PDB file of C-alpha atoms in Angstrom:
ATOM      1  CA  GLY A   4      63.541 141.743 144.490  1.00  0.00           C
ATOM      2  CA  ALA A   5      60.957 139.385 142.988  1.00  0.00           C
ATOM      3  CA  VAL A   6      60.957 140.862 139.518  1.00  0.00           C
ATOM      4  CA  VAL A   7      59.228 139.120 136.650  1.00  0.00           C
ATOM      5  CA  SER A   8      59.692 140.235 133.061  1.00  0.00           C
ATOM      6  CA  GLN A   9      57.752 139.446 129.924  1.00  0.00           C
ATOM      7  CA  HIS A  10      58.762 139.718 126.313  1.00  0.00           C
ATOM      8  CA  PRO A  11      57.476 141.090 124.072  1.00  0.00           C
ATOM      9  CA  SER A  12      55.371 143.768 125.733  1.00  0.00           C
ATOM     10  CA  ARG A  13      53.142 143.940 122.703  1.00  0.00           C
ATOM     11  CA  VAL A  14      52.852 142.003 119.485  1.00  0.00           C
ATOM     12  CA  ILE A  15      50.723 142.346 116.391  1.00  0.00           C
ATOM     13  CA  CYS A  16      50.450 139.356 114.094  1.00  0.00           C
ATOM     14  CA  LYS A  17      48.424 138.068 111.191  1.00  0.00           C
ATOM     15  CA  SER A  18      45.733 135.467 111.648  1.00  0.00           C
ATOM     16  CA  GLY A  19      47.113 131.934 111.388  1.00  0.00           C
ATOM     17  CA  THR A  20      50.579 132.690 112.689  1.00  0.00           C
ATOM     18  CA  SER A  21      52.067 131.534 115.989  1.00  0.00           C
ATOM     19  CA  VAL A  22      53.297 133.846 118.694  1.00  0.00           C
ATOM     20  CA  LYS A  23      55.656 133.053 121.560  1.00  0.00           C
ATOM     21  CA  ILE A  24      55.622 135.006 124.809  1.00  0.00           C
ATOM     22  CA  GLU A  25      58.447 134.670 127.312  1.00  0.00           C
ATOM     23  CA  CYS A  26      58.168 135.030 131.064  1.00  0.00           C
ATOM     24  CA  ARG A  27      61.316 135.288 133.165  1.00  0.00           C
ATOM     25  CA  SER A  28      61.917 135.540 136.893  1.00  0.00           C
ATOM     26  CA  LEU A  29      64.938 137.818 137.111  1.00  0.00           C
ATOM     27  CA  ASP A  30      66.127 137.505 140.676  1.00  0.00           C
ATOM     28  CA  PHE A  31      64.636 134.312 142.032  1.00  0.00           C
ATOM     29  CA  GLN A  32      63.967 130.746 141.011  1.00  0.00           C
ATOM     30  CA  ALA A  33      60.332 130.159 140.205  1.00  0.00           C
ATOM     31  CA  THR A  34      59.239 126.608 140.821  1.00  0.00           C
ATOM     32  CA  THR A  35      55.760 127.450 139.622  1.00  0.00           C
ATOM     33  CA  MET A  36      54.618 129.863 136.945  1.00  0.00           C
ATOM     34  CA  PHE A  37      51.087 130.831 136.031  1.00  0.00           C
ATOM     35  CA  TRP A  38      49.620 132.202 132.815  1.00  0.00           C
ATOM     36  CA  TYR A  39      46.609 134.471 132.841  1.00  0.00           C
ATOM     37  CA  ARG A  40      44.474 136.087 130.214  1.00  0.00           C
ATOM     38  CA  GLN A  41      42.706 139.385 130.749  1.00  0.00           C
ATOM     39  CA  PHE A  42      40.079 140.936 128.520  1.00  0.00           C
ATOM     40  CA  PRO A  43      39.352 144.688 128.706  1.00  0.00           C
ATOM     41  CA  LYS A  44      37.720 145.753 131.945  1.00  0.00           C
ATOM     42  CA  GLN A  45      37.654 142.194 133.239  1.00  0.00           C
ATOM     43  CA  SER A  46      39.456 140.251 135.895  1.00  0.00           C
ATOM     44  CA  LEU A  47      42.364 137.896 135.349  1.00  0.00           C
ATOM     45  CA  MET A  48      41.480 134.424 134.134  1.00  0.00           C
ATOM     46  CA  LEU A  49      43.914 131.658 134.957  1.00  0.00           C
ATOM     47  CA  MET A  50      44.824 129.694 131.854  1.00  0.00           C
ATOM     48  CA  ALA A  51      47.374 127.233 133.173  1.00  0.00           C
ATOM     49  CA  THR A  52      49.838 126.406 135.898  1.00  0.00           C
ATOM     50  CA  SER A  53      53.287 125.119 135.065  1.00  0.00           C
ATOM     51  CA  ASN A  54      55.924 123.578 137.259  1.00  0.00           C
ATOM     52  CA  GLU A  55      59.514 123.430 136.128  1.00  0.00           C
ATOM     53  CA  GLY A  56      60.255 120.238 134.258  1.00  0.00           C
ATOM     54  CA  SER A  57      56.698 118.947 134.081  1.00  0.00           C
ATOM     55  CA  LYS A  58      53.683 119.379 131.871  1.00  0.00           C
ATOM     56  CA  ALA A  59      51.417 122.329 132.435  1.00  0.00           C
ATOM     57  CA  THR A  60      48.027 121.937 134.059  1.00  0.00           C
ATOM     58  CA  TYR A  61      45.373 123.721 132.043  1.00  0.00           C
ATOM     59  CA  GLU A  62      42.159 125.198 133.366  1.00  0.00           C
ATOM     60  CA  GLN A  63      38.881 123.935 132.068  1.00  0.00           C
ATOM     61  CA  GLY A  64      38.060 125.360 128.676  1.00  0.00           C
ATOM     62  CA  VAL A  65      41.636 126.263 127.750  1.00  0.00           C
ATOM     63  CA  GLU A  66      42.877 124.380 124.695  1.00  0.00           C
ATOM     64  CA  LYS A  67      46.266 122.902 125.498  1.00  0.00           C
ATOM     65  CA  ASP A  68      47.070 122.338 121.826  1.00  0.00           C
ATOM     66  CA  LYS A  69      46.439 125.986 121.071  1.00  0.00           C
ATOM     67  CA  PHE A  70      48.216 127.481 124.068  1.00  0.00           C
ATOM     68  CA  LEU A  71      51.495 125.622 124.403  1.00  0.00           C
ATOM     69  CA  ILE A  72      53.310 126.172 127.659  1.00  0.00           C
ATOM     70  CA  ASN A  73      56.906 125.226 128.333  1.00  0.00           C
ATOM     71  CA  HIS A  74      58.673 125.651 131.667  1.00  0.00           C
ATOM     72  CA  ALA A  75      62.127 124.383 130.849  1.00  0.00           C
ATOM     73  CA  SER A  76      64.030 126.133 133.626  1.00  0.00           C
ATOM     74  CA  LEU A  77      63.431 127.695 137.018  1.00  0.00           C
ATOM     75  CA  THR A  78      63.590 131.169 135.511  1.00  0.00           C
ATOM     76  CA  LEU A  79      61.826 130.824 132.163  1.00  0.00           C
ATOM     77  CA  SER A  80      58.379 129.833 130.989  1.00  0.00           C
ATOM     78  CA  THR A  81      56.999 130.373 127.508  1.00  0.00           C
ATOM     79  CA  LEU A  82      53.481 130.562 126.159  1.00  0.00           C
ATOM     80  CA  THR A  83      52.998 129.924 122.461  1.00  0.00           C
ATOM     81  CA  VAL A  84      49.687 130.863 120.897  1.00  0.00           C
ATOM     82  CA  THR A  85      49.464 128.615 117.859  1.00  0.00           C
ATOM     83  CA  SER A  86      47.501 129.529 114.747  1.00  0.00           C
ATOM     84  CA  ALA A  87      46.333 132.732 116.357  1.00  0.00           C
ATOM     85  CA  HIS A  88      42.968 134.204 115.443  1.00  0.00           C
ATOM     86  CA  PRO A  89      41.415 137.597 116.210  1.00  0.00           C
ATOM     87  CA  GLU A  90      39.512 136.142 119.161  1.00  0.00           C
ATOM     88  CA  ASP A  91      42.874 135.326 120.769  1.00  0.00           C
ATOM     89  CA  SER A  92      43.624 139.039 120.989  1.00  0.00           C
ATOM     90  CA  SER A  93      44.006 139.786 124.664  1.00  0.00           C
ATOM     91  CA  PHE A  94      46.370 140.825 127.441  1.00  0.00           C
ATOM     92  CA  TYR A  95      48.457 137.859 128.582  1.00  0.00           C
ATOM     93  CA  ILE A  96      50.082 138.035 132.001  1.00  0.00           C
ATOM     94  CA  CYS A  97      52.400 135.598 133.698  1.00  0.00           C
ATOM     95  CA  SER A  98      53.240 135.267 137.347  1.00  0.00           C
ATOM     96  CA  ALA A  99      55.849 133.344 139.258  1.00  0.00           C
ATOM     97  CA  SER A 100      55.889 131.692 142.631  1.00  0.00           C
ATOM     98  CA  LEU A 101      58.532 130.049 144.746  1.00  0.00           C
ATOM     99  CA  GLY A 102      56.284 126.998 144.881  1.00  0.00           C
ATOM    100  CA  GLU A 103      54.524 124.972 147.528  1.00  0.00           C
ATOM    101  CA  GLY A 104      54.433 126.668 150.891  1.00  0.00           C
ATOM    102  CA  TYR A 105      54.726 130.154 149.414  1.00  0.00           C
ATOM    103  CA  ASN A 106      51.498 132.019 148.684  1.00  0.00           C
ATOM    104  CA  GLU A 107      52.953 135.048 146.978  1.00  0.00           C
ATOM    105  CA  GLN A 108      52.780 135.400 143.218  1.00  0.00           C
ATOM    106  CA  PHE A 109      54.829 138.010 141.429  1.00  0.00           C
ATOM    107  CA  PHE A 110      53.335 139.284 138.196  1.00  0.00           C
ATOM    108  CA  GLY A 111      54.960 140.272 134.955  1.00  0.00           C
ATOM    109  CA  PRO A 112      54.058 143.477 133.102  1.00  0.00           C
ATOM    110  CA  GLY A 113      51.881 141.663 130.580  1.00  0.00           C
ATOM    111  CA  THR A 114      51.921 141.182 126.808  1.00  0.00           C
ATOM    112  CA  ARG A 115      49.312 142.787 124.587  1.00  0.00           C
ATOM    113  CA  LEU A 116      48.534 140.450 121.675  1.00  0.00           C
ATOM    114  CA  THR A 117      46.617 141.777 118.698  1.00  0.00           C
ATOM    115  CA  VAL A 118      45.728 139.346 115.921  1.00  0.00           C
ATOM    116  CA  LEU A 119      44.664 140.956 112.675  1.00  0.00           C
TER     117      LEU A 119
ATOM    118  CA  GLN B  20      30.800 129.943 140.252  1.00  0.00           C
ATOM    119  CA  GLN B  21      32.820 132.933 141.354  1.00  0.00           C
ATOM    120  CA  GLN B  22      34.379 132.133 144.694  1.00  0.00           C
ATOM    121  CA  VAL B  23      35.453 135.673 145.515  1.00  0.00           C
ATOM    122  CA  LYS B  24      32.903 138.426 145.058  1.00  0.00           C
ATOM    123  CA  GLN B  25      34.130 142.003 144.942  1.00  0.00           C
ATOM    124  CA  SER B  26      32.203 145.235 145.248  1.00  0.00           C
ATOM    125  CA  PRO B  27      31.709 147.870 144.075  1.00  0.00           C
ATOM    126  CA  GLN B  28      32.636 147.474 140.415  1.00  0.00           C
ATOM    127  CA  SER B  29      33.534 151.140 140.240  1.00  0.00           C
ATOM    128  CA  LEU B  30      34.173 153.840 142.785  1.00  0.00           C
ATOM    129  CA  ILE B  31      34.654 157.592 142.600  1.00  0.00           C
ATOM    130  CA  VAL B  32      36.226 159.328 145.576  1.00  0.00           C
ATOM    131  CA  GLN B  33      37.341 162.876 146.161  1.00  0.00           C
ATOM    132  CA  LYS B  34      40.987 163.549 146.866  1.00  0.00           C
ATOM    133  CA  GLY B  35      41.655 163.103 150.558  1.00  0.00           C
ATOM    134  CA  GLY B  36      38.697 160.799 151.054  1.00  0.00           C
ATOM    135  CA  ILE B  37      38.594 157.155 152.075  1.00  0.00           C
ATOM    136  CA  SER B  38      38.185 154.471 149.415  1.00  0.00           C
ATOM    137  CA  ILE B  39      36.635 151.230 150.606  1.00  0.00           C
ATOM    138  CA  ILE B  40      36.481 148.048 148.554  1.00  0.00           C
ATOM    139  CA  ASN B  41      34.887 144.880 149.844  1.00  0.00           C
ATOM    140  CA  CYS B  42      35.331 141.209 149.087  1.00  0.00           C
ATOM    141  CA  ALA B  43      33.514 138.099 150.234  1.00  0.00           C
ATOM    142  CA  TYR B  44      34.659 134.542 149.813  1.00  0.00           C
ATOM    143  CA  GLU B  45      33.112 131.110 150.107  1.00  0.00           C
ATOM    144  CA  ASN B  46      35.980 128.668 150.459  1.00  0.00           C
ATOM    145  CA  THR B  47      36.928 128.422 154.136  1.00  0.00           C
ATOM    146  CA  ALA B  48      40.208 126.768 153.152  1.00  0.00           C
ATOM    147  CA  PHE B  49      41.569 130.066 151.825  1.00  0.00           C
ATOM    148  CA  ASP B  50      44.479 131.171 153.987  1.00  0.00           C
ATOM    149  CA  TYR B  51      46.007 134.055 152.067  1.00  0.00           C
ATOM    150  CA  PHE B  52      44.218 137.207 150.948  1.00  0.00           C
ATOM    151  CA  PRO B  53      46.178 139.669 148.811  1.00  0.00           C
ATOM    152  CA  TRP B  54      45.117 142.888 147.171  1.00  0.00           C
ATOM    153  CA  TYR B  55      46.549 143.875 143.807  1.00  0.00           C
ATOM    154  CA  GLN B  56      46.693 147.257 142.100  1.00  0.00           C
ATOM    155  CA  GLN B  57      46.683 147.394 138.322  1.00  0.00           C
ATOM    156  CA  PHE B  58      47.242 150.397 136.100  1.00  0.00           C
ATOM    157  CA  PRO B  59      46.066 150.325 132.462  1.00  0.00           C
ATOM    158  CA  GLY B  60      48.337 148.230 130.266  1.00  0.00           C
ATOM    159  CA  LYS B  61      50.365 146.942 133.207  1.00  0.00           C
ATOM    160  CA  GLY B  62      50.487 143.761 135.214  1.00  0.00           C
ATOM    161  CA  PRO B  63      48.993 143.618 138.718  1.00  0.00           C
ATOM    162  CA  ALA B  64      51.248 144.645 141.577  1.00  0.00           C
ATOM    163  CA  LEU B  65      50.880 143.295 145.092  1.00  0.00           C
ATOM    164  CA  LEU B  66      49.668 146.042 147.371  1.00  0.00           C
ATOM    165  CA  ILE B  67      49.102 144.365 150.702  1.00  0.00           C
ATOM    166  CA  ALA B  68      48.141 140.906 151.920  1.00  0.00           C
ATOM    167  CA  ILE B  69      46.728 139.335 155.062  1.00  0.00           C
ATOM    168  CA  ARG B  70      46.452 135.887 156.583  1.00  0.00           C
ATOM    169  CA  PRO B  71      43.377 134.798 158.575  1.00  0.00           C
ATOM    170  CA  ASP B  72      45.127 134.815 161.943  1.00  0.00           C
ATOM    171  CA  VAL B  73      44.933 138.628 162.127  1.00  0.00           C
ATOM    172  CA  SER B  74      41.946 140.944 161.792  1.00  0.00           C
ATOM    173  CA  GLU B  75      43.722 143.987 160.408  1.00  0.00           C
ATOM    174  CA  LYS B  76      46.923 144.896 158.648  1.00  0.00           C
ATOM    175  CA  LYS B  77      48.090 148.396 157.854  1.00  0.00           C
ATOM    176  CA  GLU B  78      50.802 149.539 155.485  1.00  0.00           C
ATOM    177  CA  GLY B  79      50.990 153.270 155.026  1.00  0.00           C
ATOM    178  CA  ARG B  80      47.660 154.533 153.713  1.00  0.00           C
ATOM    179  CA  PHE B  81      46.429 151.015 152.938  1.00  0.00           C
ATOM    180  CA  THR B  82      44.612 148.851 155.464  1.00  0.00           C
ATOM    181  CA  ILE B  83      43.081 145.407 155.135  1.00  0.00           C
ATOM    182  CA  SER B  84      40.276 144.503 157.520  1.00  0.00           C
ATOM    183  CA  PHE B  85      39.506 140.810 157.799  1.00  0.00           C
ATOM    184  CA  ASN B  86      36.377 139.202 159.265  1.00  0.00           C
ATOM    185  CA  LYS B  87      36.865 135.455 159.351  1.00  0.00           C
ATOM    186  CA  SER B  88      33.411 134.597 160.698  1.00  0.00           C
ATOM    187  CA  ALA B  89      31.697 136.641 158.004  1.00  0.00           C
ATOM    188  CA  LYS B  90      34.159 135.460 155.341  1.00  0.00           C
ATOM    189  CA  GLN B  91      34.745 139.017 154.265  1.00  0.00           C
ATOM    190  CA  PHE B  92      37.724 141.292 153.874  1.00  0.00           C
ATOM    191  CA  SER B  93      38.094 144.852 152.737  1.00  0.00           C
ATOM    192  CA  LEU B  94      40.667 147.342 151.561  1.00  0.00           C
ATOM    193  CA  HIS B  95      40.668 150.863 152.933  1.00  0.00           C
ATOM    194  CA  ILE B  96      42.699 153.558 151.209  1.00  0.00           C
ATOM    195  CA  MET B  97      43.073 156.552 153.479  1.00  0.00           C
ATOM    196  CA  ASP B  98      43.732 160.055 152.149  1.00  0.00           C
ATOM    197  CA  SER B  99      43.049 158.850 148.597  1.00  0.00           C
ATOM    198  CA  GLN B 100      45.122 160.546 145.911  1.00  0.00           C
ATOM    199  CA  PRO B 101      44.626 160.903 142.140  1.00  0.00           C
ATOM    200  CA  GLY B 102      47.649 158.634 141.700  1.00  0.00           C
ATOM    201  CA  ASP B 103      45.664 155.875 143.402  1.00  0.00           C
ATOM    202  CA  SER B 104      43.290 155.802 140.433  1.00  0.00           C
ATOM    203  CA  ALA B 105      43.604 152.236 139.168  1.00  0.00           C
ATOM    204  CA  THR B 106      41.828 148.908 139.185  1.00  0.00           C
ATOM    205  CA  TYR B 107      42.039 146.960 142.416  1.00  0.00           C
ATOM    206  CA  PHE B 108      41.638 143.215 142.673  1.00  0.00           C
ATOM    207  CA  CYS B 109      41.193 141.157 145.788  1.00  0.00           C
ATOM    208  CA  ALA B 110      42.237 137.532 145.658  1.00  0.00           C
ATOM    209  CA  ALA B 111      42.490 134.437 147.791  1.00  0.00           C
ATOM    210  CA  SER B 112      44.494 131.257 147.741  1.00  0.00           C
ATOM    211  CA  VAL B 113      45.263 128.109 149.688  1.00  0.00           C
ATOM    212  CA  ARG B 114      48.874 127.479 150.597  1.00  0.00           C
ATOM    213  CA  ASN B 115      50.139 124.004 149.692  1.00  0.00           C
ATOM    214  CA  ALA B 116      47.292 123.545 147.233  1.00  0.00           C
ATOM    215  CA  GLY B 117      48.987 124.870 144.134  1.00  0.00           C
ATOM    216  CA  ASN B 118      48.962 128.486 145.347  1.00  0.00           C
ATOM    217  CA  MET B 119      46.414 129.307 142.673  1.00  0.00           C
ATOM    218  CA  LEU B 120      44.876 132.711 143.165  1.00  0.00           C
ATOM    219  CA  THR B 121      41.141 133.175 142.860  1.00  0.00           C
ATOM    220  CA  PHE B 122      40.510 136.770 141.858  1.00  0.00           C
ATOM    221  CA  GLY B 123      37.572 139.030 142.537  1.00  0.00           C
ATOM    222  CA  GLY B 124      36.006 140.869 139.635  1.00  0.00           C
ATOM    223  CA  GLY B 125      37.921 144.095 140.218  1.00  0.00           C
ATOM    224  CA  THR B 126      37.060 147.641 141.248  1.00  0.00           C
ATOM    225  CA  ARG B 127      37.892 150.613 139.090  1.00  0.00           C
ATOM    226  CA  LEU B 128      38.784 153.471 141.407  1.00  0.00           C
ATOM    227  CA  MET B 129      38.855 157.068 140.282  1.00  0.00           C
ATOM    228  CA  VAL B 130      40.097 159.696 142.699  1.00  0.00           C
ATOM    229  CA  LYS B 131      39.022 163.166 141.659  1.00  0.00           C
ATOM    230  CA  PRO B 132      41.385 166.061 142.386  1.00  0.00           C
TER     231      PRO B 132
END
């Protein structure tokens, strides 16, 4: 159990376009979902935390108008990178949690974004 | 300020040897300490986790040792295999405080055949 999927697994886009990444919990209801960014050979950097039905909480330094997060249901969260630029190229990973009282986070397989 | 410090950054071990990765934390409120394994191009996968009420947890070839007074915990991989070659991350979180994970910097393990 506790499977999290992401779609797409990789995307290549032109500079200035917007890209949407989906994160789904397949066999459980995720009250809380997290979005991370990972650069090559580096650790995971938390971008934002989203709870179903409420606005996402962004980490310091993450532009909320650039990285739009929607958590419309207990099984789906989306991250939209608006007006993407080459510096946004990275590995984006989501995770899902059952919510308060549950420590465990279950990670998706990641999405490789390349902006040309 | 990095709240979880992980060492070493890279590690080379011979097949059959013991791999040891260490982490130290600062926040005494942390009450959950997981280890994740990540292969290139994949998301992290939970390997093993421990809570501060126990000093050791073993699952197969993987053991976590936890020293609450020293605020340190470590991962031991016994009988290391080439298939264990991956990046390992320690992490810590506080239950009922958003469950946000604070990650260590990662250790790239290479097990030579």
